[in-house]
Short mmCIF file of C-alpha atoms in Angstrom, two decimals:
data_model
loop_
_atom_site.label_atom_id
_atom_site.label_comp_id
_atom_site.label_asym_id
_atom_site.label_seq_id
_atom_site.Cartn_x
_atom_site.Cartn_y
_atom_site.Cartn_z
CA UNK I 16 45.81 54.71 7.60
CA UNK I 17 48.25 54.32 10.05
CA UNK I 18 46.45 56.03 12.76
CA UNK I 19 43.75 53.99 11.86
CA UNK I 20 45.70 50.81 12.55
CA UNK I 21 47.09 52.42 15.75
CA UNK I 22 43.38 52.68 17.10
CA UNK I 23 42.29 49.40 15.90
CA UNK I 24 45.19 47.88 18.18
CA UNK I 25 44.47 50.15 21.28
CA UNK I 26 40.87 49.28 21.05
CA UNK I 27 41.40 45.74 20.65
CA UNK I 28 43.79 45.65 23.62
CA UNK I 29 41.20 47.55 25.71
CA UNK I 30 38.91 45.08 25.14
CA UNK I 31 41.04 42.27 26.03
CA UNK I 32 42.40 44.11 29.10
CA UNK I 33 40.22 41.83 31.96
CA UNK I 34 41.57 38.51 30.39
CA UNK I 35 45.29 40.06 30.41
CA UNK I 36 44.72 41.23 34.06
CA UNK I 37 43.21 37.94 35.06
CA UNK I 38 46.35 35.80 32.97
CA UNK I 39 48.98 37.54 35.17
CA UNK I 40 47.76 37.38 38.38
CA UNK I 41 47.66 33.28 37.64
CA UNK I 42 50.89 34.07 36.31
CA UNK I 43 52.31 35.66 39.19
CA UNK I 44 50.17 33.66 41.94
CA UNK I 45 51.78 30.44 39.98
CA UNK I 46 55.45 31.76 39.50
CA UNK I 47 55.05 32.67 43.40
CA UNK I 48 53.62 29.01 43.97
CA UNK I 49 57.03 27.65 42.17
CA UNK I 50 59.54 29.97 44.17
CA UNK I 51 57.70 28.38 47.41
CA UNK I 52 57.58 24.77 46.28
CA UNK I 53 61.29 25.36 45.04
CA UNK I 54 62.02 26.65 48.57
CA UNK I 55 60.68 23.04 50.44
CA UNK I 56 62.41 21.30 47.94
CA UNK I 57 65.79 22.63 49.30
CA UNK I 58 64.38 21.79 52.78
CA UNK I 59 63.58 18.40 51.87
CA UNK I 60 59.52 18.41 51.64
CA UNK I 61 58.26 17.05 48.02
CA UNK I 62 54.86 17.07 47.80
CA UNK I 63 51.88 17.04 44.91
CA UNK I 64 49.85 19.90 47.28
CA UNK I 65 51.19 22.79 45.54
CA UNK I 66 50.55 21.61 41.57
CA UNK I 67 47.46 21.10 43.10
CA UNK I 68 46.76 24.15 44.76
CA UNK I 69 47.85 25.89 41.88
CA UNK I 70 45.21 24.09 39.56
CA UNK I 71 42.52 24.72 41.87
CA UNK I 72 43.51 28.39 42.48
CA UNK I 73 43.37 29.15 38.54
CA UNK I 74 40.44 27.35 38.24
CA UNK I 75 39.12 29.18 40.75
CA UNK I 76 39.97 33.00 38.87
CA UNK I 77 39.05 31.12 35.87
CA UNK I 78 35.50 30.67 37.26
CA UNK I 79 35.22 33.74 38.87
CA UNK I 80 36.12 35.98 35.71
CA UNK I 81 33.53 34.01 33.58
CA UNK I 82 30.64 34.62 36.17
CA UNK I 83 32.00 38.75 36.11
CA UNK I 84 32.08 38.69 32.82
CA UNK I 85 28.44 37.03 32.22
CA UNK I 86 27.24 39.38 34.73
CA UNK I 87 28.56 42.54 32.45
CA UNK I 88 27.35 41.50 28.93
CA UNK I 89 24.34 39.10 29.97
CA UNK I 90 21.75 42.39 29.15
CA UNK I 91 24.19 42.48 25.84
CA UNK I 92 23.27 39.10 24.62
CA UNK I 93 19.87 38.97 25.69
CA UNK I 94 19.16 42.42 23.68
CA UNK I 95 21.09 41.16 20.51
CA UNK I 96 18.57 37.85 20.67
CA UNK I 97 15.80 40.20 21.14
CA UNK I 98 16.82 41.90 17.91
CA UNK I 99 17.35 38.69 15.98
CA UNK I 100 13.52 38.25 16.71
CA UNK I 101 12.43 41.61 16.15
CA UNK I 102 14.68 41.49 12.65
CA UNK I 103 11.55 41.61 10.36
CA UNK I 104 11.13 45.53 12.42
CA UNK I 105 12.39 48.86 11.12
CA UNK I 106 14.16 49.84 14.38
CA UNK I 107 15.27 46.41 15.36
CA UNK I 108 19.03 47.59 15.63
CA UNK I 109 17.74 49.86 17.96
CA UNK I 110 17.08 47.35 20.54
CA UNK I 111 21.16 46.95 21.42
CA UNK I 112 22.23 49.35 23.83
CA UNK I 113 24.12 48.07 26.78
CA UNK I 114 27.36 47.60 24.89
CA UNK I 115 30.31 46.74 27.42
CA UNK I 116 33.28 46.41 24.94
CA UNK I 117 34.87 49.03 22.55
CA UNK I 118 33.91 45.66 20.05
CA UNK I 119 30.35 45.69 20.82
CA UNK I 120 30.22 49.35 20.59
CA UNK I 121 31.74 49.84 17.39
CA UNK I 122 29.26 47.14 15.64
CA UNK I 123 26.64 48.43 17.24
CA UNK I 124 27.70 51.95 15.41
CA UNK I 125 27.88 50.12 12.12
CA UNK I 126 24.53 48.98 12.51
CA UNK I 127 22.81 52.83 13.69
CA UNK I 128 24.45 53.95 10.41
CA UNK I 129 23.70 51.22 7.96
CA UNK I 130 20.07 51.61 10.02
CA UNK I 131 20.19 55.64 9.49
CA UNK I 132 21.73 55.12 5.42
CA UNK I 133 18.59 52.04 4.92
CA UNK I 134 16.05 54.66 6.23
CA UNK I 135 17.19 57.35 4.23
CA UNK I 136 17.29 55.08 0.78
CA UNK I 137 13.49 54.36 1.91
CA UNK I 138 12.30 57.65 2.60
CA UNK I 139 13.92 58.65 -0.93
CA UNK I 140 12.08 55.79 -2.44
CA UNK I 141 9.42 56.29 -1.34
CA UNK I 142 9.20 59.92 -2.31
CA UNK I 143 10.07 59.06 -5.56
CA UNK I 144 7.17 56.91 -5.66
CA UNK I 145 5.00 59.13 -4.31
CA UNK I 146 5.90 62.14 -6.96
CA UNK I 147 5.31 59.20 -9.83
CA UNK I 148 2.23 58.47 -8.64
CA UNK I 149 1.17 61.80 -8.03
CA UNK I 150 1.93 62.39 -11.66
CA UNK I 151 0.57 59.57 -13.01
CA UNK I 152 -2.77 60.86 -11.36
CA UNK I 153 -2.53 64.72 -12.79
CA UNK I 154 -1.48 63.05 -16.17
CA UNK I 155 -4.48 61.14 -16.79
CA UNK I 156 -6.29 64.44 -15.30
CA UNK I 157 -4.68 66.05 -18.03
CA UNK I 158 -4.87 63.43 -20.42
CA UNK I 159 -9.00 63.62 -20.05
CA UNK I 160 -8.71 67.17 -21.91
CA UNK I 161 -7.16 66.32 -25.47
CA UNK I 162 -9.58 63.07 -25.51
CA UNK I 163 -12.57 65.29 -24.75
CA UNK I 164 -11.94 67.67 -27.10
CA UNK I 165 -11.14 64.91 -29.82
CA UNK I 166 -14.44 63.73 -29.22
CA UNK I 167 -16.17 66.93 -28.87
CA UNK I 168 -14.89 67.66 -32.47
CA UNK I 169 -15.36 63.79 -33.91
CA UNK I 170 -19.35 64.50 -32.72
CA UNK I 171 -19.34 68.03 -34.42
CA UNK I 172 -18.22 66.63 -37.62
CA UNK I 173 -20.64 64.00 -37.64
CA UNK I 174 -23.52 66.62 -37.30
CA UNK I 175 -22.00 69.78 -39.68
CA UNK I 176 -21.07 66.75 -42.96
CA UNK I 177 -20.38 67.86 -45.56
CA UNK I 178 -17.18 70.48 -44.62
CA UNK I 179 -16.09 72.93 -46.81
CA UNK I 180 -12.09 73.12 -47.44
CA UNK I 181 -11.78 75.81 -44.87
CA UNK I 182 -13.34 73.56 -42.37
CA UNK I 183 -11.94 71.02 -42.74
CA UNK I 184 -8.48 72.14 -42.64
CA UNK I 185 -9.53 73.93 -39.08
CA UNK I 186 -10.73 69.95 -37.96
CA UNK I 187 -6.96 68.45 -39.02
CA UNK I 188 -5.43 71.36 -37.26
CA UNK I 189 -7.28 70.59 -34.13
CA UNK I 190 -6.99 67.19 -34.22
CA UNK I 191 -3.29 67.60 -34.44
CA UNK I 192 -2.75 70.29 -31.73
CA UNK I 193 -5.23 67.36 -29.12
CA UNK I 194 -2.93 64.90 -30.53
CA UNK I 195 0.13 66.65 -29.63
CA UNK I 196 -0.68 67.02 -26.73
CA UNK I 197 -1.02 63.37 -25.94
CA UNK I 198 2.20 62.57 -27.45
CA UNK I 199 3.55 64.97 -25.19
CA UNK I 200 2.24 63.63 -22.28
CA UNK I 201 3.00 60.45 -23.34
CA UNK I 202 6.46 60.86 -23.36
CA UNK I 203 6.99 62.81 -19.98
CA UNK I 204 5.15 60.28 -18.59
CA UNK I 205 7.69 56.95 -20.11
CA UNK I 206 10.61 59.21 -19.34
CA UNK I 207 9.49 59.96 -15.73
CA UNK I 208 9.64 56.14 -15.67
CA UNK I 209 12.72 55.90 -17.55
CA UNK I 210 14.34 57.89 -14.79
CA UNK I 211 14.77 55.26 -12.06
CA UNK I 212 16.96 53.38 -14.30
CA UNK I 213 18.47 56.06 -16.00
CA UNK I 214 22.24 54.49 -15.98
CA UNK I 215 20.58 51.41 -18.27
CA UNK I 216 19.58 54.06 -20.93
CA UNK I 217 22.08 56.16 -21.12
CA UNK I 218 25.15 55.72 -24.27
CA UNK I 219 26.80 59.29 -23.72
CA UNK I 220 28.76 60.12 -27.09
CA UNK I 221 30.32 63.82 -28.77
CA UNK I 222 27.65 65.37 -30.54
CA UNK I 223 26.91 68.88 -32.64
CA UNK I 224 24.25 70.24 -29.81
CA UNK I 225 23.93 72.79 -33.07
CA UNK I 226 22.72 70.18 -34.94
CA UNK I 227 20.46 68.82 -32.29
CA UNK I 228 18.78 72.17 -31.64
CA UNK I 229 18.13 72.48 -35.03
CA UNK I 230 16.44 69.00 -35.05
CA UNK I 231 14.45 70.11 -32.05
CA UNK I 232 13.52 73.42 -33.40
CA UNK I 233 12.09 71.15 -36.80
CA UNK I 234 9.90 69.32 -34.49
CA UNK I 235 8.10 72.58 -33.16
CA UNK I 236 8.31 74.06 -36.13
CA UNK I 237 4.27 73.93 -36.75
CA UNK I 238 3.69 75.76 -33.58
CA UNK I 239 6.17 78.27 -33.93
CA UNK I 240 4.65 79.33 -37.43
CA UNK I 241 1.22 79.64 -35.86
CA UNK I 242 2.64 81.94 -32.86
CA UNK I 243 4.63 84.09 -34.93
CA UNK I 244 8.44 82.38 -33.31
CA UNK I 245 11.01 82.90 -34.87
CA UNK I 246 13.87 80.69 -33.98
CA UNK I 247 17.71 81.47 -34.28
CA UNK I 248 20.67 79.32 -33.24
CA UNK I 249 23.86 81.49 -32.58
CA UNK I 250 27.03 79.66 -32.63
CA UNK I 251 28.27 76.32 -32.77
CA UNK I 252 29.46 73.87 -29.72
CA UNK I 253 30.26 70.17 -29.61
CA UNK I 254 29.45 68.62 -26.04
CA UNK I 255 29.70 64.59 -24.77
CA UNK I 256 25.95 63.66 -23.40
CA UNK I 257 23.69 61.40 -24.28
CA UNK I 258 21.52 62.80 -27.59
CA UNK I 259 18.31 60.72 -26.48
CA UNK I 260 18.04 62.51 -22.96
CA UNK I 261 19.32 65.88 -24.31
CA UNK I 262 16.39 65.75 -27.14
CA UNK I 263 14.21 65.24 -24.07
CA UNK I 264 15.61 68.57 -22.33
CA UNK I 265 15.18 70.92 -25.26
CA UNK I 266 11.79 70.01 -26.44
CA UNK I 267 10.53 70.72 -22.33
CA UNK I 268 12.71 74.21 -22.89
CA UNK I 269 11.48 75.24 -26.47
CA UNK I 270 7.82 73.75 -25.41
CA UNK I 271 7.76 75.95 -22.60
CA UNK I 272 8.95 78.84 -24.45
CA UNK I 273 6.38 78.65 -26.91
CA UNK I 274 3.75 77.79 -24.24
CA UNK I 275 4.62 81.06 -22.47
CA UNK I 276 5.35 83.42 -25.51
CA UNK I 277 2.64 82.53 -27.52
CA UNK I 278 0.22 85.03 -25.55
CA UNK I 279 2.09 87.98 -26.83
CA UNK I 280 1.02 89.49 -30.03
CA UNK I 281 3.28 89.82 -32.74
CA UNK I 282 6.70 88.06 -34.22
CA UNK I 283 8.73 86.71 -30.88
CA UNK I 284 12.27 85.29 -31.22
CA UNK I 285 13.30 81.92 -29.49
CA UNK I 286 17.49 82.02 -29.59
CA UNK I 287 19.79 79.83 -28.69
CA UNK I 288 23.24 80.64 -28.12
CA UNK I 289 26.00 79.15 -27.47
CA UNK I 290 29.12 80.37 -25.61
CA UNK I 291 32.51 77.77 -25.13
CA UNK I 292 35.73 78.21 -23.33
CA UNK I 293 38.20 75.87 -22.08
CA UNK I 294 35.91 74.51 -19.41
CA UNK I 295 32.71 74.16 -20.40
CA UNK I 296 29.78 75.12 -23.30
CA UNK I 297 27.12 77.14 -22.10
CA UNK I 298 23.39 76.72 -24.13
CA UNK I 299 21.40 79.49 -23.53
CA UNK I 300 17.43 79.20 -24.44
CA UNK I 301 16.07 82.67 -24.47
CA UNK I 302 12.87 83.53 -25.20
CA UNK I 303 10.76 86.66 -25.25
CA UNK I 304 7.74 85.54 -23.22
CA UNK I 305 5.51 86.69 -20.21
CA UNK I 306 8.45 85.67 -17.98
CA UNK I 307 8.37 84.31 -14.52
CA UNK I 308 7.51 86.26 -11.21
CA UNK I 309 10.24 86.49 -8.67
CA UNK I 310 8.84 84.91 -6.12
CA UNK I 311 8.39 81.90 -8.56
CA UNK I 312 11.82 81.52 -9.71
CA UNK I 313 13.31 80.02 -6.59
CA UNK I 314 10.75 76.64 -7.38
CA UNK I 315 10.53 75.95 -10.94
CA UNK I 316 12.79 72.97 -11.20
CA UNK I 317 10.36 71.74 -8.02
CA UNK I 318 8.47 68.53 -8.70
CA UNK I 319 4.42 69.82 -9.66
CA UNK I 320 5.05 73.44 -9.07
CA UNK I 321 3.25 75.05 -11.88
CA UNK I 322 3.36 78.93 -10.48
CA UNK I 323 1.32 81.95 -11.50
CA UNK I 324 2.01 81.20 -15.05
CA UNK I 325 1.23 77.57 -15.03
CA UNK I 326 -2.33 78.08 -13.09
CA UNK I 327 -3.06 80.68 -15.93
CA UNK I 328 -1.93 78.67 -19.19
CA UNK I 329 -3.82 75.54 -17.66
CA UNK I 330 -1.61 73.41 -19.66
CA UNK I 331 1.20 72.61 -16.97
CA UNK I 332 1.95 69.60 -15.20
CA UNK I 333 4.72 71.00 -12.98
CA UNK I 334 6.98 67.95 -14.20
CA UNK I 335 8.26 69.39 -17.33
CA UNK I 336 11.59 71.44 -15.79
CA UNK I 337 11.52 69.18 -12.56
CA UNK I 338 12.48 66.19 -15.32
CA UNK I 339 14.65 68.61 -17.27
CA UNK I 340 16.65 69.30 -14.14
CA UNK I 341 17.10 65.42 -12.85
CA UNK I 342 18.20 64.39 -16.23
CA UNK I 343 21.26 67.50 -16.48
CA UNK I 344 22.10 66.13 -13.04
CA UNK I 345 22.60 63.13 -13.75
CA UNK I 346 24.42 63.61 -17.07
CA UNK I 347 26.49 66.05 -15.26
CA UNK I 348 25.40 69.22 -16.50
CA UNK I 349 23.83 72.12 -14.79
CA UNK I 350 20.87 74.07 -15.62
CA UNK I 351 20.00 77.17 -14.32
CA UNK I 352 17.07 79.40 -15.46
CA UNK I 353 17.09 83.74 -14.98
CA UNK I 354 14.06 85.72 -15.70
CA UNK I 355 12.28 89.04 -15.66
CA UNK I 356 8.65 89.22 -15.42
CA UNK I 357 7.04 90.50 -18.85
CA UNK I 358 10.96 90.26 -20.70
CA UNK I 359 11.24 86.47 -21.26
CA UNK I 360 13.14 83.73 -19.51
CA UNK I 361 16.34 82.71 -20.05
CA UNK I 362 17.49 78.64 -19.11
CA UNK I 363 20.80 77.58 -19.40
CA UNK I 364 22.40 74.66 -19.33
CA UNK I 365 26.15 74.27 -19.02
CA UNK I 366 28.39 71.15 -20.39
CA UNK I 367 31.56 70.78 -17.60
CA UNK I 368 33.66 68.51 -19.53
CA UNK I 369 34.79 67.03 -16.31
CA UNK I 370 31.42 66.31 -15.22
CA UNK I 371 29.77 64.16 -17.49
CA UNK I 372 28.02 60.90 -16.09
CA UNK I 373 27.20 61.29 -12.65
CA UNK I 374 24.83 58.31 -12.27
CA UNK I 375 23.52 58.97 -8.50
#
């Protein structure tokens, strides 16, 4: 701070260094004006022609410092009025250059890096809107599937009345799996818009993350029958997040773990296990699926990278983990994902208890 200060003062007396220079020559031309006058006095002479001289003389340096001065910061002024009018423009700050004083200089710094800061807040913006409306597109692409197939199966049961039981039971089951797969997409799609304003839904309280597994685990419990998962929580941990969001991040984790284990013949277990010490909880998802290539692993939290897997299942949007990942950010958590093609994929996400609510 105090060398801070100690600039502030050296570049404000830098600036001011002409008007000093040009207030003590007056100063001495004046005092050397009064030692002569004070000299005729003793002789005798008392006029009015030195006060005068004097005036006329500083007048004079006055005059002549103004007209330097205009001369050095005239391009100055006339590029900052040129800016004014160009103000509705991008690079309008861009337009000051000739800077004379340490003054002008340091504004016009201000205003390159408020310039450089606004540019960078638009370019993020606008990515962000770009990636939303990019998956707004590939959502309704996606969406067209379930509603086709609903369809398909409302005109088939038009034309095959009366079902037996056994049919029947196969329509519901359908019906349910297209219209799971609309709620789904549903609900990436209002959190994806939920995201921009995450910090206005967001109460962050201690919870059992046990207890929310086990309410996750519930909700994909039909699936997991049909594809032979077998869930197991191991452990217990209590974390501070918010339960809404964190809901949000398991169901993408166990969704993908049944999308990519349910392939494999025979009984699969999905576990999730828990690990605390005096810093953080560690949840571990681990599943026993096809598992992700290599080459893969360094861009699945990307936004609408689906990968090898992804192309194959047909089912991915590529927004699932890139949403998982934003909202652990911004709670403050981390998540990291490890995997072995053919052995199943492991994501984890760890709790700092120091780290909780970063709302950038």
């Amino acid at each position: 701070m105090k060398k801070v200060k100690r600039n502030t003062a050296v570049l404000f007396i830098r600036d001011r260094l002409p008007y000093l220079v040009t207030g003590i020559v007056i100063i001495v031309f004046g005092a050397a004006l009064m030692i002569i006058d004070k000299a005729r006095l003793r002789k005798g002479i008392n006029d009015t022609d030195t006060t005068m001289y004097f005036i006329i003389v500083a007048l004079f340096f006055i005059c002549v410092w103004l007209v330097v001065d205009y001369i050095r910061q005239r391009i100055y002024y006339q590029q900052v009025s040129m800016a004014i009018e160009c103000s509705g423009e991008l690079q309008a700050a861009a337009i000051v250059q000739s800077t004379v004083t340490q003054e002008q200089r340091l504004a016009v710094r201000l205003l390159e890096q408020q310039q450089t800061t606004y540019l960078n807040e638009l370019r993020n913006f606008r990515r962000q809107q770009e990636i939303h409306n990019h998956f707004v597109l590939q959502w309704v692409h996606h969406m067209k599937t379930p509603v086709s197939v609903m369809d398909l199966l409302m005109q088939e049961a038009l034309q095959q009345m009366p079902y037996t039981e056994q049919e029947q039971h196969q329509f519901v089951s359908n019906m349910k799996d297209e219209a799971e797969r609309m709620t789904k997409g549903l609900e990436m799609l209002l959190y994806s818009a939920r995201i921009d304003k995450f910090e206005f839904d967001l109460h962050i309280k201690r919870i059992a993350i046990h207890d929310l597994i086990r309410d996750v685990i519930i909700a994909h419990k039909r699936l997991c029958i049909r594809h032979s998962i077998t869930p197991q929580i191991d452990g217990e941990a209590w974390v501070e997040t918010d339960i809404k969001w964190m809901t949000f991040v398991l169901n993408q984790l166990v969704s993908n773990a049944i999308k990519y284990s349910k392939g494999i013949s025979g009984s699969k277990r999905l576990t999730f296990q828990m690990k605390q010490t005096a810093n953080e909880v560690k949840l571990s998802v681990i599943d026993e699926g096809i598992g992700i290539p290599s080459h893969d692993l360094p861009r699945v939290f990307d936004p609408f990278f689906t990968g090898e897997n992804g192309r194959a299942a047909e089912e991915s949007t590529g927004m699932g983990l890139y949403l998982a990942q934003q909202v652990c950010h911004r709670l403050g958590h981390r998540l990291n994902v490890r995997s072995e093609e053919g052995s199943g994929t492991t994501f984890t996400v760890s709790f700092e208890t120091k780290s909780i609510q970063r709302l950038d």
